[in-house]
Tab-separated table of C-alpha atoms and ligand atoms in Angstrom:
chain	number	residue	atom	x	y	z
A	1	UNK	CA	300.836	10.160	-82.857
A	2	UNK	CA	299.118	13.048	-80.736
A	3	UNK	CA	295.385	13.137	-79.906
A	4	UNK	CA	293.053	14.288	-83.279
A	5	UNK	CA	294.987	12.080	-85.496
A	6	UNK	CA	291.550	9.806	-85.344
A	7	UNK	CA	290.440	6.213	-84.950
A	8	UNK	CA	291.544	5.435	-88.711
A	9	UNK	CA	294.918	6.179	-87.987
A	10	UNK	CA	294.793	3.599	-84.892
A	11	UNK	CA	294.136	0.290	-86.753
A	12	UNK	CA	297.148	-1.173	-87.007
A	13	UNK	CA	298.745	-4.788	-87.243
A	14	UNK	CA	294.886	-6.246	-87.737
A	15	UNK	CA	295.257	-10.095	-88.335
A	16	UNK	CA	291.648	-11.809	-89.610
A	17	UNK	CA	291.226	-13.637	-85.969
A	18	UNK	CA	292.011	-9.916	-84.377
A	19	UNK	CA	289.183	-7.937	-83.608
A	20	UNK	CA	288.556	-3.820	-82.930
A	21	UNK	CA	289.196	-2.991	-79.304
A	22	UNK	CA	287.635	0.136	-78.187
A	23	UNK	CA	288.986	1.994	-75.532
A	24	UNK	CA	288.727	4.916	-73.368
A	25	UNK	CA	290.925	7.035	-70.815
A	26	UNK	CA	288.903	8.491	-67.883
A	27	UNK	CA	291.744	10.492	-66.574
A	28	UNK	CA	294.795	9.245	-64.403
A	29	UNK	CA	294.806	5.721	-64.892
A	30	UNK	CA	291.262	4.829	-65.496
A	31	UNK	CA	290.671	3.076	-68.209
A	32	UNK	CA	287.184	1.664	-70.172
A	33	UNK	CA	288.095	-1.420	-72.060
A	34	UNK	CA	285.825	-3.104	-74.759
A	35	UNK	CA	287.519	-6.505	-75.691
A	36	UNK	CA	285.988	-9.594	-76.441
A	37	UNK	CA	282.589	-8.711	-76.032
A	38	UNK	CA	283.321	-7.365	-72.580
A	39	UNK	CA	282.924	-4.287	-71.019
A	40	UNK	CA	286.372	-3.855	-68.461
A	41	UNK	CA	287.311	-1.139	-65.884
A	42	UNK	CA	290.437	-0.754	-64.651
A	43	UNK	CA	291.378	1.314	-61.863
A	44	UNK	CA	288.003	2.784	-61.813
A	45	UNK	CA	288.742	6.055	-60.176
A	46	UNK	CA	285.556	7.751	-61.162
A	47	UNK	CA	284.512	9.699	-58.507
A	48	UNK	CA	286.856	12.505	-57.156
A	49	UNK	CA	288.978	12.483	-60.288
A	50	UNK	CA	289.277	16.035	-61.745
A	51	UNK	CA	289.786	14.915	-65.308
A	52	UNK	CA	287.026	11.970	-65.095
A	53	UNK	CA	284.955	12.808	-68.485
A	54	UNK	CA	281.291	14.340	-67.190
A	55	UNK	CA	278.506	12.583	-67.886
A	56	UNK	CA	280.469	9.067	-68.511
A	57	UNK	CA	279.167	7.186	-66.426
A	58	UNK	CA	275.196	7.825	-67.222
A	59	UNK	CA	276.382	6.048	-71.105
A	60	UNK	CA	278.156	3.039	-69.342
A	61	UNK	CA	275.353	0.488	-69.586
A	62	UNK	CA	277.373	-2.611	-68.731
A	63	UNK	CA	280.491	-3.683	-67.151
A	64	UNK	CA	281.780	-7.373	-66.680
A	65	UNK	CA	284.716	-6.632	-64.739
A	66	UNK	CA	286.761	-4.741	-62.955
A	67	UNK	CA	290.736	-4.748	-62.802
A	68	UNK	CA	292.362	-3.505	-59.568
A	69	UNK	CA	296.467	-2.769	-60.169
A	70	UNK	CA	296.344	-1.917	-56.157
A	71	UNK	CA	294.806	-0.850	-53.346
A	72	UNK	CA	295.848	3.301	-53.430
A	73	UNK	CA	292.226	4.938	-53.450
A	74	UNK	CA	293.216	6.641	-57.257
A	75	UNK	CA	293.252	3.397	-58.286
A	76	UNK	CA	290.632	1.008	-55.984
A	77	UNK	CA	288.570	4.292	-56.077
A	78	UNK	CA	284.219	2.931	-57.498
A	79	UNK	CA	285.523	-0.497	-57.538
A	80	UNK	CA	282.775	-1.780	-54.263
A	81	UNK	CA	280.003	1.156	-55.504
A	82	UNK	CA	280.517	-0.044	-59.666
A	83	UNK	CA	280.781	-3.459	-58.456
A	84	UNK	CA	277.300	-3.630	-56.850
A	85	UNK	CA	275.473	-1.341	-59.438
A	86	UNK	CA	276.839	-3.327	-62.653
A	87	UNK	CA	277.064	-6.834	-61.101
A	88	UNK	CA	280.427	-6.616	-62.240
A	89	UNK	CA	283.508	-9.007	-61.119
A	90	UNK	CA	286.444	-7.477	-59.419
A	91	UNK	CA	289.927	-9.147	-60.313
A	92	UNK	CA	292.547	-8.053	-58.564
A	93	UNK	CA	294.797	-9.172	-55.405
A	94	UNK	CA	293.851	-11.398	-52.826
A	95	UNK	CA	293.735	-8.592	-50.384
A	96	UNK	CA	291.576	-6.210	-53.007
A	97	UNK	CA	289.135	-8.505	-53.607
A	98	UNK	CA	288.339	-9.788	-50.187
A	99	UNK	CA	287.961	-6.325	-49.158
A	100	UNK	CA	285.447	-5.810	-51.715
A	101	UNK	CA	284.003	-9.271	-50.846
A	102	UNK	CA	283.600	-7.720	-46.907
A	103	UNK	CA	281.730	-4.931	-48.522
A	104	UNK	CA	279.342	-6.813	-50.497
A	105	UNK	CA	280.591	-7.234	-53.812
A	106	UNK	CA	279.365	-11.071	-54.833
A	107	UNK	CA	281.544	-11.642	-57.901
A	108	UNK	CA	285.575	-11.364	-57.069
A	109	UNK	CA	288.500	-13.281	-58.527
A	110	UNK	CA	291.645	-12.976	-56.118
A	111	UNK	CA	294.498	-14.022	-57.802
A	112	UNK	CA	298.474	-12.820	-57.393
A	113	UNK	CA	301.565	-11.528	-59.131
A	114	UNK	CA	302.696	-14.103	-61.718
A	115	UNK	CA	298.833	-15.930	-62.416
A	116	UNK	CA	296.889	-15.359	-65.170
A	117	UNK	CA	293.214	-15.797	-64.975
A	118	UNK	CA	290.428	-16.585	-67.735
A	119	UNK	CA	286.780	-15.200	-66.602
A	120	UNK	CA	284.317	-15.298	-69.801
A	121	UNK	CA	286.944	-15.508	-72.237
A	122	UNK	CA	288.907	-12.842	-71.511
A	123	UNK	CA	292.366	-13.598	-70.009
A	124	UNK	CA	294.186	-11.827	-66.984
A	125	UNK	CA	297.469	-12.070	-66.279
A	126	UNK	CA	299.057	-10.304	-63.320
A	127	UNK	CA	302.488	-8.612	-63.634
A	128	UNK	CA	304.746	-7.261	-61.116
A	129	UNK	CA	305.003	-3.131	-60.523
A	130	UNK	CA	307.412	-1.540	-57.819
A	131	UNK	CA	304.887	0.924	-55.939
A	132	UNK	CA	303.297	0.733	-52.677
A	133	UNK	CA	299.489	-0.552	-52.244
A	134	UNK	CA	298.159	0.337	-48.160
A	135	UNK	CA	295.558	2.956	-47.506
A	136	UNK	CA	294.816	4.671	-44.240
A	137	UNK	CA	291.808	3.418	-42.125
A	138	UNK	CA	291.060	4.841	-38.904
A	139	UNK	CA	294.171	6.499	-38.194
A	140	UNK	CA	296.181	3.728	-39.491
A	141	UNK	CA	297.809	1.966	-42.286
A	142	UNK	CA	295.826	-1.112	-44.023
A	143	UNK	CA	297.411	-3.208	-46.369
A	144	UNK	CA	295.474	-3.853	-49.753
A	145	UNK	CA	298.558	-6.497	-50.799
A	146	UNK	CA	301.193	-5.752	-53.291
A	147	UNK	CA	301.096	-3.525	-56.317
A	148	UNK	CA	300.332	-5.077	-59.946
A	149	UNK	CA	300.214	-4.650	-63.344
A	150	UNK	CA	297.942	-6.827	-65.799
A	151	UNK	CA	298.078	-8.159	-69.557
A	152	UNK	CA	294.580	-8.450	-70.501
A	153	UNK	CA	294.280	-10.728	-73.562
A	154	UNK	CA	291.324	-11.908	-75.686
A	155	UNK	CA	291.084	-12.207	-79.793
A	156	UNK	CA	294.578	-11.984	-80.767
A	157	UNK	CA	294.502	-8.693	-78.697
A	158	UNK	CA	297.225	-8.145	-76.165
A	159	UNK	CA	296.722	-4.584	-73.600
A	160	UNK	CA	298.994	-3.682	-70.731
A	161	UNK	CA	298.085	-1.851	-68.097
A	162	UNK	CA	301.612	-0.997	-65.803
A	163	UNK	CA	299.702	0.193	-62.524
A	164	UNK	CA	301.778	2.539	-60.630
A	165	UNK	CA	305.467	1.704	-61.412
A	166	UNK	CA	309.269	2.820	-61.841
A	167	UNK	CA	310.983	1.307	-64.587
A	168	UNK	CA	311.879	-2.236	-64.458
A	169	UNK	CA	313.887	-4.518	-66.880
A	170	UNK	CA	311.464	-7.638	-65.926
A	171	UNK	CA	309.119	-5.587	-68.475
A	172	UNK	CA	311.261	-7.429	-70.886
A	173	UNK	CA	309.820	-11.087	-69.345
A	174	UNK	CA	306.200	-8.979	-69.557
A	175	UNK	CA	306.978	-9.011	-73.387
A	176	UNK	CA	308.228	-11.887	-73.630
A	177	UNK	CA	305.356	-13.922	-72.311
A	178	UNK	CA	302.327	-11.681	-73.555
A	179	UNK	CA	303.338	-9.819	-76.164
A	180	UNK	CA	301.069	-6.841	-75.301
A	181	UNK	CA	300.576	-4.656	-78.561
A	182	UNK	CA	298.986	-1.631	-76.569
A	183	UNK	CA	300.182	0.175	-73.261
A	184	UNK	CA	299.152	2.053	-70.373
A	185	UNK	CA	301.922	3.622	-68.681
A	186	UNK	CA	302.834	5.893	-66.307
A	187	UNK	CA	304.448	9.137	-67.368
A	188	UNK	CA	303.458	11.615	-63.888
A	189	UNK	CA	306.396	11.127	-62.343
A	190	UNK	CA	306.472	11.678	-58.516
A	191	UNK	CA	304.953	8.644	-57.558
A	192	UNK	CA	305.655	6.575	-60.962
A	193	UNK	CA	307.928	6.614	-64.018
A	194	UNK	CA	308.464	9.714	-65.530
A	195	UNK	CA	308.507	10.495	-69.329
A	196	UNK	CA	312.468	9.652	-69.184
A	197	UNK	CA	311.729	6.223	-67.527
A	198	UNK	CA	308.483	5.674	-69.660
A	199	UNK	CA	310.566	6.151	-73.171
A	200	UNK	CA	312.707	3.686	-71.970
A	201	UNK	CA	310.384	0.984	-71.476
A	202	UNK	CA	308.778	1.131	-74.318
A	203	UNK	CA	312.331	1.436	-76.749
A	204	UNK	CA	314.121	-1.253	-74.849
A	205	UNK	CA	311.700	-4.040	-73.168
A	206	UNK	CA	307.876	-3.198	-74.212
A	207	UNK	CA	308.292	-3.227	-77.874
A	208	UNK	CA	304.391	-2.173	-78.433
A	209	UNK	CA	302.798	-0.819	-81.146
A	210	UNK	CA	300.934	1.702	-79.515
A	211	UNK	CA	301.154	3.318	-76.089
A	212	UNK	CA	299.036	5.734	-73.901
A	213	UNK	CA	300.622	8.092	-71.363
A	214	UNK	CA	298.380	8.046	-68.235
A	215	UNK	CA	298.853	9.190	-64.795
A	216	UNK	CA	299.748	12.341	-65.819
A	217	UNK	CA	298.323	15.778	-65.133
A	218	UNK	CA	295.504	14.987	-62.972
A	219	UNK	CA	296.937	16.799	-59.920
A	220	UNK	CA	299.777	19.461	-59.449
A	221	UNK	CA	301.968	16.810	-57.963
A	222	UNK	CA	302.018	15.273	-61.201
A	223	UNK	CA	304.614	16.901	-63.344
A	224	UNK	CA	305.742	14.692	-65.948
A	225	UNK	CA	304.879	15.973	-69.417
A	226	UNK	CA	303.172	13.335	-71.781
A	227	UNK	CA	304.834	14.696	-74.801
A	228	UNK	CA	308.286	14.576	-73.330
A	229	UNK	CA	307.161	11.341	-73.443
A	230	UNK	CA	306.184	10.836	-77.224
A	231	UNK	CA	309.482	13.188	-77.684
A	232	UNK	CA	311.772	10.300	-76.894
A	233	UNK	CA	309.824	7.208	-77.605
A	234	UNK	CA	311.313	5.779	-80.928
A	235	UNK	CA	309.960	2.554	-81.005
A	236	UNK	CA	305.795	2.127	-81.298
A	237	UNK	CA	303.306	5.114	-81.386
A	238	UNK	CA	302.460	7.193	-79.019
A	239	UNK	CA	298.758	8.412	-78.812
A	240	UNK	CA	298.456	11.047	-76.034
A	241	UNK	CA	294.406	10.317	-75.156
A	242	UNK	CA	291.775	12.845	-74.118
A	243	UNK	CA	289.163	11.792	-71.153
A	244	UNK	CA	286.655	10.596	-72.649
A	245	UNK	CA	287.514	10.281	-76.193
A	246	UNK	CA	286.776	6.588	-77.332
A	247	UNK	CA	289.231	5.341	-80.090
A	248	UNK	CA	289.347	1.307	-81.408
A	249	UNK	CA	292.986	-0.046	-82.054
B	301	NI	NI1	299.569	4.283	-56.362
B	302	MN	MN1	298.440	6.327	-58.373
């Protein structure tokens, strides 16, 4: 499925206890979640990111919480700033979320690789990713713990969001116990999967219905080609978002 095919086209596998998500790519992997009755960000790198839709942020009236996959600043980017203006609740690692804590952020749920989480009826789980998670601080390294992923799950719907990752067969356990219907991976390459690596996890252990190429093309550096991607994905659909453009599923 490429971009234009429309929201229609995205409703799939609806059960009567399912409800509409709605959700929207900000660029790299940002992503606006509406699930639940909830308004989610994850990795809310709004500020500094080239493809970050203009003008988003001024329509974002609410957000409940905020999902962290780790502590690189593309990723942790407007998590204290959105934090403090939306009263939001930052979920993340232990690490992430006392750091926000430090800086004033009065909601946080720490939590670590293999717990899952319910905060106002939405349920986190947190999944393993192989990246790296310190950022630099005053001339030196400073750890913001280990690098996730996360299942978010709440009426009947099931969305995973890799993080920064290279493949991994444990994405077969990731199925197993969540059965995520809709995916965010990685497809840039460099510091994540690439397209090659991507396809695979979704033909042999993700087995979703439809997936979302991000990390890709926000920077030089990133040169793996979302519809490579969608080339060699065979099982699922692949629906290669704009920033900015909402879509339900
Ligand atoms: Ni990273
Ligand atoms: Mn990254």
């Amino acid at each position: 499925m490429r971009a234009g095919d429309g929201a229609a086209t995205l409703r799939m596998h609806q059960q009567e206890e399912e409800t509409d998500m709605r959700i929207t790519w900000l660029g790299h992997s940002a992503v606006h979640l509406e699930l639940a009755g909830k308004s989610i960000a994850i990795d809310p790198f709004w500020t500094g990111n080239p493809k970050f839709p203009q003008g988003y942020e001024e329509r974002v009236q609410r957000i409940d919480a905020i999902v962290v996959t780790h502590g690189h600043d593309d990723h942790f980017g407007d998590t204290v700033r959105l934090a403090k203006k939306y009263g939001a609740t930052v979920i993340g690692q232990w690490e992430i979320c006392m750091e926000a804590a430090n800086a004033g952020v009065e909601k946080i749920q720490p939590m670590n690789t293999g717990g899952c989480i319910e905060v106002e009826g939405v349920r986190y789980a947190m999944v393993p990713a192989f990246h790296s998670s310190a950022t630099l601080r005053d001339g030196g390294l400073f750890t913001r713990g280990d690098p996730a992923g996360f299942v978010i799950l709440g009426e009947g719907r099931s969305v995973y969001h890799a993080g920064d990752t290279c493949l991994f067969s444990d994405m077969a356990l990731v199925h197993r116990l969540y059965r995520p219907q809709i995916g965010f991976l990685p497809v840039g390459d460099r510091f994540t999967m690439g397209p090659e690596q991507a396809a695979i996890a979704c033909n042999e252990f993700l087995h979703l219905d439809l997936v979302v190429p991000i990390h890709w093309g926000t920077f030089d550096l990133l040169h793996g080609d979302p519809h490579e991607f969608a080339r060699q994905v065979t099982r699922g659909r692949v629906h290669i978002a704009t920033p900015g453009e909402s879509f339900t599923a």
